XYZ file of C-alpha atoms in Angstrom:
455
model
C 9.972 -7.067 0.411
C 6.389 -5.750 -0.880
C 7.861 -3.719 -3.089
C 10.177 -6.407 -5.221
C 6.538 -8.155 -4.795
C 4.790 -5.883 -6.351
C 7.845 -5.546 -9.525
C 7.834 -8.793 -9.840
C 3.686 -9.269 -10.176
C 3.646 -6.029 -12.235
C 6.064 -8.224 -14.593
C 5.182 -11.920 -14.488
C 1.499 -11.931 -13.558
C -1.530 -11.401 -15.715
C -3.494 -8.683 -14.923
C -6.707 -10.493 -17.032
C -7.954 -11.413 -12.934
C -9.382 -9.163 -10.150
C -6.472 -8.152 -8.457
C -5.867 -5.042 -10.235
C -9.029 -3.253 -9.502
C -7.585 -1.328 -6.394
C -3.971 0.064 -7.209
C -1.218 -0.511 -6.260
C -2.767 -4.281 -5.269
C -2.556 -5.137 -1.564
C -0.248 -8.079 -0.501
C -1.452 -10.010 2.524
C 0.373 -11.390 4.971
C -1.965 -13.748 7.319
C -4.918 -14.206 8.584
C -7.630 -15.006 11.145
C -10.883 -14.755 12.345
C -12.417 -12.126 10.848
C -8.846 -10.655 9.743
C -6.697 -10.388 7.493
C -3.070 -8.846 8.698
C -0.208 -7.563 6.282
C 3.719 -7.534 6.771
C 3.175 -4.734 9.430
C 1.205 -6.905 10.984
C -1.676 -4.586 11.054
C -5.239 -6.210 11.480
C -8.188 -6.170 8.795
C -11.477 -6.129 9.855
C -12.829 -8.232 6.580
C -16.365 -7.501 5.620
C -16.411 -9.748 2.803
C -14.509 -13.143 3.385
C -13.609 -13.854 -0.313
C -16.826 -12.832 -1.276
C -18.326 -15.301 0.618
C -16.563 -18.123 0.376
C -14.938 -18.285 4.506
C -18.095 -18.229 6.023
C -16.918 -19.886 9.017
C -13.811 -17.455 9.788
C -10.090 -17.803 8.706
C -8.243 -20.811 9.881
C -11.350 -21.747 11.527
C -9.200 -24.902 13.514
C -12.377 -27.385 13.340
C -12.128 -27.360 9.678
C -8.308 -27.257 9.238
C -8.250 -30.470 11.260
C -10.897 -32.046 9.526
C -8.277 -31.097 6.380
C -5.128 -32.556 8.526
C -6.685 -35.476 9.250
C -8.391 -36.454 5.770
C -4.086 -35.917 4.742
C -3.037 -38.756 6.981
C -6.101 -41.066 5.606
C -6.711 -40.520 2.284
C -5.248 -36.986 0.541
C -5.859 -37.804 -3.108
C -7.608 -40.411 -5.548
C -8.771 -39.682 -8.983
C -12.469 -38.517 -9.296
C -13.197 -41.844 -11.292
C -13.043 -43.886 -7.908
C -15.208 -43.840 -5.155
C -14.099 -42.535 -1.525
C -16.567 -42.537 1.661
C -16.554 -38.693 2.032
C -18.188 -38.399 -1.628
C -20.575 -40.326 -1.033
C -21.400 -39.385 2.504
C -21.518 -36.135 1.660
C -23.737 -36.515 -1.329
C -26.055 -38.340 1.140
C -26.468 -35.959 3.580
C -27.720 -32.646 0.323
C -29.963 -35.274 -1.196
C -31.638 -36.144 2.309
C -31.468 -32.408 2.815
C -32.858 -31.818 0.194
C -35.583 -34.602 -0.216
C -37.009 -33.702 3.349
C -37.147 -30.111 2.362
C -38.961 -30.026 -0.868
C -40.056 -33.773 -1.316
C -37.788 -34.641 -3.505
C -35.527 -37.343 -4.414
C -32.696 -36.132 -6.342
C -28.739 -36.803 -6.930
C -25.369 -34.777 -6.261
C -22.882 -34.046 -9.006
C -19.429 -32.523 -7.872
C -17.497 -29.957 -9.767
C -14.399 -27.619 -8.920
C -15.925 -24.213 -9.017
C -18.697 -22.074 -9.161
C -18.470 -21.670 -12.446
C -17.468 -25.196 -13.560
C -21.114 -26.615 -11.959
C -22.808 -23.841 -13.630
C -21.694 -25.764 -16.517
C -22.421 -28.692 -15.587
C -26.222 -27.287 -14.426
C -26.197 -26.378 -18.748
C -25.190 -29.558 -19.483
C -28.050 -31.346 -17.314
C -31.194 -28.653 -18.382
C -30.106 -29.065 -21.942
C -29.989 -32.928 -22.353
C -33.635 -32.765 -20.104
C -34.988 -30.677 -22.488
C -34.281 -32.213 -25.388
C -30.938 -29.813 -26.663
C -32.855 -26.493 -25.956
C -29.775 -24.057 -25.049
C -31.876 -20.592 -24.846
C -32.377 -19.720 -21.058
C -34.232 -17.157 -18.826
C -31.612 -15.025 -16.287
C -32.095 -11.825 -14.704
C -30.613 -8.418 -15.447
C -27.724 -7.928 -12.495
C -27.107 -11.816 -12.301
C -23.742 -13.070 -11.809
C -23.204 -16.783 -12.520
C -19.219 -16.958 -13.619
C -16.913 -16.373 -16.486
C -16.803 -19.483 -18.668
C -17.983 -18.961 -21.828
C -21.248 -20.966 -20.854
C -21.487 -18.912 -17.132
C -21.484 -15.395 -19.306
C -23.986 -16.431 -21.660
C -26.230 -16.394 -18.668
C -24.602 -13.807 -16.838
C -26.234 -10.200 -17.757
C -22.973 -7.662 -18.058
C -21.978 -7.515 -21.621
C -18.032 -6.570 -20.750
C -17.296 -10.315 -19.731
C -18.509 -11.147 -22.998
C -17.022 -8.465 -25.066
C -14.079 -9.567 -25.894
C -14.508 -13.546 -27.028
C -16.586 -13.635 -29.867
C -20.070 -13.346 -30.674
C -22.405 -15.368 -27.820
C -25.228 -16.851 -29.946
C -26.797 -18.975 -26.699
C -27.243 -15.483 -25.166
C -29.727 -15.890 -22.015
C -32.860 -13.389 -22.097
C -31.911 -11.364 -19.317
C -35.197 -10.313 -17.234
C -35.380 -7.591 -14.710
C -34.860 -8.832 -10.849
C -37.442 -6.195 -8.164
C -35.132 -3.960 -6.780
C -36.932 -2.097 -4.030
C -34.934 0.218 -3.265
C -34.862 1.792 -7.266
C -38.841 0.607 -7.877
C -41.179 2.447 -9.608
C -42.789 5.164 -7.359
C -46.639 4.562 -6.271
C -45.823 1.109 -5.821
C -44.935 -1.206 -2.592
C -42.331 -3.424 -2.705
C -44.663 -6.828 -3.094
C -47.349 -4.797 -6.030
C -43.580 -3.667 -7.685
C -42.881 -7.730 -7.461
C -46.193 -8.920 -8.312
C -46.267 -6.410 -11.707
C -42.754 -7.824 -12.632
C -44.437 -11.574 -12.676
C -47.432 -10.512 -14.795
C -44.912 -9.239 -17.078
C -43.219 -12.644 -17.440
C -46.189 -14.013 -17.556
C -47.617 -12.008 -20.402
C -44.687 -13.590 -22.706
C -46.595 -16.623 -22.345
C -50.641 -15.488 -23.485
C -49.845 -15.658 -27.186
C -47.070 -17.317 -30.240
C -46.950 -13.810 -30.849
C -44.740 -12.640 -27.500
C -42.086 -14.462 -29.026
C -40.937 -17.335 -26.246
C -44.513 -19.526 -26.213
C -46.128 -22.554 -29.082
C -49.206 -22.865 -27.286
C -49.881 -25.173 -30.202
C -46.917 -27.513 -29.059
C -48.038 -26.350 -25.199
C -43.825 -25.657 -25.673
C -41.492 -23.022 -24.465
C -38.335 -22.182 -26.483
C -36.166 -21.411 -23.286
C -34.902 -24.080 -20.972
C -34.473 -23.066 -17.399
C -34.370 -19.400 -15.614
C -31.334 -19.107 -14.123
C -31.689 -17.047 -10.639
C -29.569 -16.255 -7.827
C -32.242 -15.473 -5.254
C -30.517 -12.822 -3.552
C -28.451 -11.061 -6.074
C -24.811 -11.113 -5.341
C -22.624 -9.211 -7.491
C -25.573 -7.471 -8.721
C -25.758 -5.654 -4.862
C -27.145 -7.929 -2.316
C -30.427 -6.805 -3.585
C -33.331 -8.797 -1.688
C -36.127 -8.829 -3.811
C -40.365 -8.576 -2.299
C -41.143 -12.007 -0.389
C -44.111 -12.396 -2.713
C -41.986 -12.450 -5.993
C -40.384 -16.061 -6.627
C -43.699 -17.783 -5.612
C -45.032 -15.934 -8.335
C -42.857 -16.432 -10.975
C -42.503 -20.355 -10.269
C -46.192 -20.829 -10.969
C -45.709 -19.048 -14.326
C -42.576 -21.647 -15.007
C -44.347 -24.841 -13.989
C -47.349 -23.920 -16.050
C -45.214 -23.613 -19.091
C -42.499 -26.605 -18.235
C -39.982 -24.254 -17.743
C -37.213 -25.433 -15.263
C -35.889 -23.501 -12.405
C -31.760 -23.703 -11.785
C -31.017 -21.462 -8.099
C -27.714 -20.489 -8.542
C -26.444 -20.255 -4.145
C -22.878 -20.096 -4.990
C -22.403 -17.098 -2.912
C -25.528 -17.176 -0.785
C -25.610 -20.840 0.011
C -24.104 -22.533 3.466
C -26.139 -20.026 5.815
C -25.015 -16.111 4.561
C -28.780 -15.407 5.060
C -29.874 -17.735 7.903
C -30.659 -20.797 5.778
C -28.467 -23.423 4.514
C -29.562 -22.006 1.365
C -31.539 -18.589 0.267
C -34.248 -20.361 -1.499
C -35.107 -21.389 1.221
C -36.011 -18.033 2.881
C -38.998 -17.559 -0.472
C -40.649 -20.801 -0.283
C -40.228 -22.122 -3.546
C -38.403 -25.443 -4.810
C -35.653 -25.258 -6.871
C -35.435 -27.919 -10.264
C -31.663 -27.776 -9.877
C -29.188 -25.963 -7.162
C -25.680 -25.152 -7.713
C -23.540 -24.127 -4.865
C -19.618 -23.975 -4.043
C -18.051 -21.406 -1.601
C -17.944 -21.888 1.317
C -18.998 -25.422 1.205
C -15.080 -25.478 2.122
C -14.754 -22.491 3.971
C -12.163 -21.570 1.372
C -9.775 -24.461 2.034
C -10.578 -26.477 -1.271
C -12.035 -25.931 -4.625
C -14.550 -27.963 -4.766
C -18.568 -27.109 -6.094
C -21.616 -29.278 -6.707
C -25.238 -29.217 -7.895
C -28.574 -31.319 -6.831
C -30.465 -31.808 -9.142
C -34.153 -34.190 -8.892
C -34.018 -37.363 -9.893
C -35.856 -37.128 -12.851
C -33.218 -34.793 -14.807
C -29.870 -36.670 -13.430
C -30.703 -40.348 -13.127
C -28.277 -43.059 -14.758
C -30.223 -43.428 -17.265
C -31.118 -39.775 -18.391
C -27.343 -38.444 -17.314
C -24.877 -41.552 -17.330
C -21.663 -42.075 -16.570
C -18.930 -39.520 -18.861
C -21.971 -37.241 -19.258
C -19.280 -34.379 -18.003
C -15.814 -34.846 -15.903
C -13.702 -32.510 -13.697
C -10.302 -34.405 -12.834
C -10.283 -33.311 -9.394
C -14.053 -33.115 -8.192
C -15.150 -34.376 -5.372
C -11.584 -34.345 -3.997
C -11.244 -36.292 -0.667
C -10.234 -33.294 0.900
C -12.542 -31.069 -0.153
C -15.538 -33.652 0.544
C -14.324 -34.241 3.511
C -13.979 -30.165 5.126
C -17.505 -30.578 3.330
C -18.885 -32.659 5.360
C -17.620 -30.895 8.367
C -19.385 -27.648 7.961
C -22.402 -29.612 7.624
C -22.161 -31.292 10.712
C -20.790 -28.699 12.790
C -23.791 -25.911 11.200
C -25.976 -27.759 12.675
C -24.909 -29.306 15.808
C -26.394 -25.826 16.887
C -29.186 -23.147 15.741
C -26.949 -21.657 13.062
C -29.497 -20.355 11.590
C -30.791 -18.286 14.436
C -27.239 -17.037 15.135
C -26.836 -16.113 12.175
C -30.126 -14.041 12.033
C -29.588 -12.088 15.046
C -26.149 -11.422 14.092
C -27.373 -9.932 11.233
C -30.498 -8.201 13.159
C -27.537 -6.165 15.360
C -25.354 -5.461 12.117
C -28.157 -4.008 10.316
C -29.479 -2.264 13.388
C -25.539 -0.399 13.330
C -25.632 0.475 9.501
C -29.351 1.530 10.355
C -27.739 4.292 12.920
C -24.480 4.900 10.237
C -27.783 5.911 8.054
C -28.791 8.489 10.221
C -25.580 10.157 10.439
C -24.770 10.035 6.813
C -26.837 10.980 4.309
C -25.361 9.432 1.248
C -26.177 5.893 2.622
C -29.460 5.555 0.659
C -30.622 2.446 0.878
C -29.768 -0.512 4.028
C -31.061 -4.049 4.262
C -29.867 -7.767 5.052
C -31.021 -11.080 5.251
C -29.462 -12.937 7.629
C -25.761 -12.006 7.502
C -26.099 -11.072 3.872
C -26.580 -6.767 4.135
C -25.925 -3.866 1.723
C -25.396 -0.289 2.432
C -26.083 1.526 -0.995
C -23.683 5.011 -1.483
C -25.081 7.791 -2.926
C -24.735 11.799 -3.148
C -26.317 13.539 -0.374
C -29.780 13.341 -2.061
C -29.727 9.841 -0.630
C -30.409 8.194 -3.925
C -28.328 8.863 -6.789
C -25.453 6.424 -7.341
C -22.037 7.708 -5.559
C -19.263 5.660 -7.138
C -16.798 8.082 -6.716
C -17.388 7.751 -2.883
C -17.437 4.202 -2.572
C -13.932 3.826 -4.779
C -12.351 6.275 -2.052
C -13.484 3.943 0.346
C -12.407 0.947 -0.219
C -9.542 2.547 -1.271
C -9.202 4.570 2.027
C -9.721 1.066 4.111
C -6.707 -0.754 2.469
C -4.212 1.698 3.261
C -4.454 0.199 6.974
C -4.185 3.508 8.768
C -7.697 3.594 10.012
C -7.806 3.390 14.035
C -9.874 1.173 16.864
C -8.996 1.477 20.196
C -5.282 3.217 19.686
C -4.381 0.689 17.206
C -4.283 0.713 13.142
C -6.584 -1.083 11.571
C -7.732 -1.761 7.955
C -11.054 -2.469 6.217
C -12.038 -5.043 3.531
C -15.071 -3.797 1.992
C -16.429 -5.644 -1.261
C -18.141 -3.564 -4.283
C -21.662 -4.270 -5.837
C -24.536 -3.092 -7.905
C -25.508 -1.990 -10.716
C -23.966 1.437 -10.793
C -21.123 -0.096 -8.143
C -22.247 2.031 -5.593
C -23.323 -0.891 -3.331
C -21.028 -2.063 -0.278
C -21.873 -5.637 -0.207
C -21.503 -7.081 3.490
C -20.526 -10.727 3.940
C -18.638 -10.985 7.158
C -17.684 -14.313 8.932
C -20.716 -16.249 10.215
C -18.475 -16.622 13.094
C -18.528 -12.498 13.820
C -18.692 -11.605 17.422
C -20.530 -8.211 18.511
C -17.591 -6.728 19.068
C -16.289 -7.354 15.584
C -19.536 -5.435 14.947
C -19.490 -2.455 17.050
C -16.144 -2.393 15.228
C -16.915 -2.313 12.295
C -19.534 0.671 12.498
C -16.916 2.394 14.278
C -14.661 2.133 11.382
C -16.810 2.636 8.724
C -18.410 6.070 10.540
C -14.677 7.045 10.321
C -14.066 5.596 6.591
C -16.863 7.321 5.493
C -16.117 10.329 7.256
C -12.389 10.767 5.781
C -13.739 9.653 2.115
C -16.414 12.408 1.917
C -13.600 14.852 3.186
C -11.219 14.025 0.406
């Protein structure tokens, strides 16, 4: 059966996705938990949950019955009427929000990640006037429409469709583990935001009128803790720093938590974890668990009022979908019926305490760290710090073939790839993990790791 599978994708399918990155592509079966099983029915320990976007486990059954039951009540309406999910869970970000950071602002639905990206351009630019030039960082990821690569730093998404003349101007994001030597991590952060800030001292720097007291770009564009770019978690000290330079120069700040938003680092967004506010926040994901597409943004009131953003300012036919709103508004409530956060945290604090002891038995992990359940293991050569892609490519590799072993029975291994030089295993495993899904996993990748070097 996989095999006419695999003729017929080989013939019908584009290949212009994802899927074609490991070879031959991997056909799934099921799934639970922290799994995902095959036709043999062998179990795989997933480390990255659709890069982030089942937080809360496959088939989790509190939010599948949310889903069931939003089918018997009210399954579809078109996004020009109002339902009570929308607007209750609307409510409940904005109040989030607004007790937070002191803010009143407004919720705008989308589809995707990349969809209220867009929408996030469409809202800076009519705020400021039409400017389209933005800041972003060097490693960001924010999507693949033609407005999400303009801010999104790797040329090859761009390559191909035409000359990009809204280009962002892409900034570099503190990356402790590759800084400068003679430096900490916070002076490494703190000489990144005089460097910003330097753009600003004179006309002559190229972004700054101080004449007009006017900056020619928009917004910075950030993902707090960078995602694709390798998990990297920049100095504490660094975003304070770098807000004061944009709201002394009117510059806005759009914190992109597609991936890290809904708890991955202990918050119910990363932002949270730097103390700064953010102008506008996207985030999609795992506001679902997976179940539904469905994205949004809040944004202050100030930049998405009636009057400033009215009605037909942008449209998505199936936004804020009843049954996406309402599995929505589920993970809400149940997150935090409990201390999520703190679960979440000392999850993490064990996982990273296991790749912390993987470390000392293999030298070409260079780098760990984690927030919350968000953690990276970088792969190098047995100098410990230059970039091992080979290795990493025979791993993931090595952990789809499902011939791995835990406890007398075959087992697989998900592992998701990051970083600038793709030498990063980014970890985002369910929320939901148990410590013995843990102790697991180091067991597994100890023996992954193991077999990789040896081939």
């Amino acid at each position: 059966m996989s095999a006419n599978l695999l003729a017929d994708e080989a013939k019908y399918c584009s290949f212009g996705d994802t899927v074609h990155y490991v070879n031959p592509p991997k056909i799934f079966a099921g799934c639970e938990g922290s799994y995902m099983i095959d036709a043999e029915d062998t179990r795989y320990l997933d480390l990255q949950m659709w890069y982030s976007a089942v937080n809360f486990g496959y088939k989790n059954k509190r939010l599948e019955d949310a889903m069931k039951k939003q089918l018997d009540v009210l399954p579809q309406i078109a996004s020009q009427y109002l339902h009570p999910t929308k607007i209750e869970l609307a409510k409940w970000i904005a109040q989030d929000a607004e007790k937070k950071w002191g803010r009143e602002g407004r919720v705008h639905f989308n589809v995707g990640g990349a969809q209220a990206i867009e929408d996030s351009l469409k809202i800076v630019r009519n705020a400021s006037n039409g400017k389209s030039l933005m800041f972003a960082f060097e490693g960001g990821y924010h999507g693949r429409t033609l407005g999400a690569s303009s801010i999104t730093s790797s040329y090859r998404y761009r390559r191909r469709y035409g000359h990009f003349g809204d280009r962002a101007h892409f900034l570099p994001f503190p990356y402790p583990f590759r800084r400068p030597k003679g430096m900490t991590a916070e002076e490494y952060g703190e000489s990144l935001v005089k460097e910003f800030a330097r753009k600003f001292e004179n006309e002559y720097h190229a972004v700054w009128d101080p004449k007009a007291n006017q900056c020619e770009y928009a917004a910075f564009y950030i993902e707090p803790i960078q995602g694709t770019g390798g998990y990297v978690i920049p100095p504490p000290n660094y975003f304070k720093g770098m807000k004061k330079v944009l709201d002394d120069h009117g510059v806005l700040l759009v914190v992109d938590e597609i991936q890290m938003g809904f708890w991955r680092t202990g918050k119910l967004w990363s932002i949270e974890n730097f103390g700064v506010q953010p102008d506008v926040l996207v985030f999609a994901k795992a506001l679902t668990n997976g179940l539904n597409a469905l994205s949004g943004l809040w944004a202050r009131e100030e930049l998405i009022n009636p009057t400033i953003f009215p009605p037909g300012s942008t449209h998505s036919t199936f936004a804020s979908n009843p049954l996406g709103t309402a599995i929505g508004l589920e993970v809400l409530k149940m997150t935090h019926e409990v201390d999520f956060g703190k679960q979440v945290c000392d999850s993490g604090a064990y996982f990273l305490e296991g790749l912390r002891d993987l470390q000392k038995r293999h030298k070409e992990i260079g780098d760990v760290d984690g927030l919350g359940l968000a953690l990276r293991a970088e792969i190098c050569t047995d100098d410990g710090f230059t970039p091992n892609r080979a290795l990493l490519d025979k791993m993931v590799d090595m952990g789809l073939e499902g011939t791995l072993e835990y406890k007398g029975q075959k087992r697989g291994l998900v592992l998701d790839v990051g970083g600038y030089y793709k030498n990063v295993i980014t970890f985002a495993p369910s929320l939901m993990i148990s410590r013995d899904e843990i102790d697991e996993a180091m067991v597994l990748l100890d023996q992954l790791l193991t077999r990789a070097k040896r081939a």
